[in-house]
Coordinates of C-alpha atoms in Angstrom, one line a residue:
X1 CA 132.2 124.8 120.7
X2 CA 131.5 121.4 119.1
X3 CA 128.3 120.6 117.8
X4 CA 127.2 117.1 118.8
X5 CA 124.7 114.9 116.4
X6 CA 121.9 114.3 118.0
X7 CA 119.0 112.2 116.8
X8 CA 117.1 115.5 117.5
X9 CA 119.5 117.3 115.4
X10 CA 119.5 114.9 112.2
X11 CA 115.3 115.0 112.7
X12 CA 115.7 119.2 112.3
X13 CA 117.9 118.7 109.4
X14 CA 116.0 116.2 107.6
X15 CA 111.9 118.2 108.8
X16 CA 114.4 121.5 107.1
X17 CA 115.4 119.4 103.8
X18 CA 112.2 118.7 103.1
X19 CA 110.6 121.8 103.8
X20 CA 112.9 123.7 101.5
X21 CA 112.2 121.1 98.6
X22 CA 108.8 121.8 99.4
X23 CA 109.2 125.8 98.6
X24 CA 111.1 125.1 95.0
X25 CA 109.8 123.7 92.1
X26 CA 107.0 123.9 89.9
X27 CA 104.2 126.1 91.3
X28 CA 101.6 125.1 88.6
X29 CA 101.9 121.2 89.4
X30 CA 101.6 122.2 93.2
X31 CA 98.8 124.6 92.7
X32 CA 96.5 122.6 90.4
X33 CA 97.0 119.8 93.1
X34 CA 96.5 121.3 96.3
X35 CA 93.1 122.9 94.3
X36 CA 92.1 119.7 93.0
X37 CA 92.4 118.3 96.4
X38 CA 90.3 120.9 97.8
X39 CA 87.5 120.4 94.8
X40 CA 87.5 117.1 95.2
X41 CA 86.6 117.4 99.3
X42 CA 83.7 119.8 97.8
X43 CA 82.8 116.9 95.2
X44 CA 82.8 114.4 97.6
X45 CA 81.1 116.4 100.5
X46 CA 77.9 117.6 98.1
X47 CA 77.4 114.9 95.8
X48 CA 76.5 112.2 97.6
X49 CA 74.2 113.9 99.3
X50 CA 73.0 115.2 96.0
X51 CA 72.7 111.6 95.2
X52 CA 70.5 110.9 98.2
X53 CA 68.0 113.3 97.2
X54 CA 67.4 113.3 93.7
X55 CA 67.3 109.1 93.7
X56 CA 65.5 108.6 96.7
X57 CA 67.2 106.1 98.1
X58 CA 69.3 105.6 101.4
X59 CA 72.2 107.2 101.8
X60 CA 74.6 104.2 101.5
X61 CA 73.6 103.7 98.3
X62 CA 74.3 106.7 97.2
X63 CA 78.0 106.3 98.9
X64 CA 78.4 102.7 96.9
X65 CA 77.7 104.7 93.9
X66 CA 80.5 107.1 94.9
X67 CA 82.7 104.7 95.8
X68 CA 82.5 102.5 92.5
X69 CA 83.3 105.8 90.3
X70 CA 86.4 106.6 92.6
X71 CA 88.0 102.5 91.8
X72 CA 87.1 103.1 88.3
X73 CA 89.3 106.1 88.8
X74 CA 91.8 104.0 90.4
X75 CA 92.0 101.3 87.7
X76 CA 92.8 103.8 85.2
X77 CA 95.2 105.4 86.6
X78 CA 97.0 102.4 87.7
X79 CA 97.6 102.1 84.2
X80 CA 99.8 105.5 83.3
X81 CA 103.6 104.9 83.3
X82 CA 104.8 107.7 82.0
X83 CA 107.0 110.3 85.1
X84 CA 105.9 112.6 85.9
X85 CA 102.5 112.2 85.4
X86 CA 100.6 114.6 83.1
X87 CA 98.8 117.7 85.0
X88 CA 95.6 116.3 84.2
X89 CA 96.4 112.9 85.6
X90 CA 97.8 114.6 88.6
X91 CA 94.6 116.7 89.0
X92 CA 92.3 113.7 88.6
X93 CA 94.4 112.2 91.4
X94 CA 94.1 114.7 93.5
X95 CA 90.3 115.0 93.3
X96 CA 90.0 111.2 93.8
X97 CA 92.0 111.5 97.3
X98 CA 89.6 114.6 98.5
X99 CA 86.4 112.9 97.4
X100 CA 87.6 109.8 99.3
X101 CA 88.6 112.3 102.6
X102 CA 84.9 114.0 102.2
X103 CA 83.4 110.5 102.2
X104 CA 85.1 109.4 105.1
X105 CA 84.8 112.1 107.1
X106 CA 81.3 112.3 106.6
X107 CA 80.9 108.7 107.9
X108 CA 82.9 109.7 110.9
X109 CA 80.4 112.7 111.6
X110 CA 77.4 110.7 111.5
X111 CA 79.0 107.9 113.7
X112 CA 78.9 105.1 111.0

């Protein structure tokens, strides 16, 4: 019986190859990256509310301060040219991504 190479078969093989590559490699980098991403989500959810309560200002100002901090992190990250990134920079970048996701998620929940 001859197997036909269809688009679906090629897609299946590509997905299988990506998944198999995801399961091999340095677990320390992946676990630190995932933990930093999740911690960034927690920070983004809680820090904006903390700044809002402590400063007594409106919520957009607290979010604006968070965005300024994140932009500074982006500017610092763009100067790193080492491949692969050091573990600290990987954690910092994933922390930033998790925080941005949390802030955007909060905005969608509030309907703004």
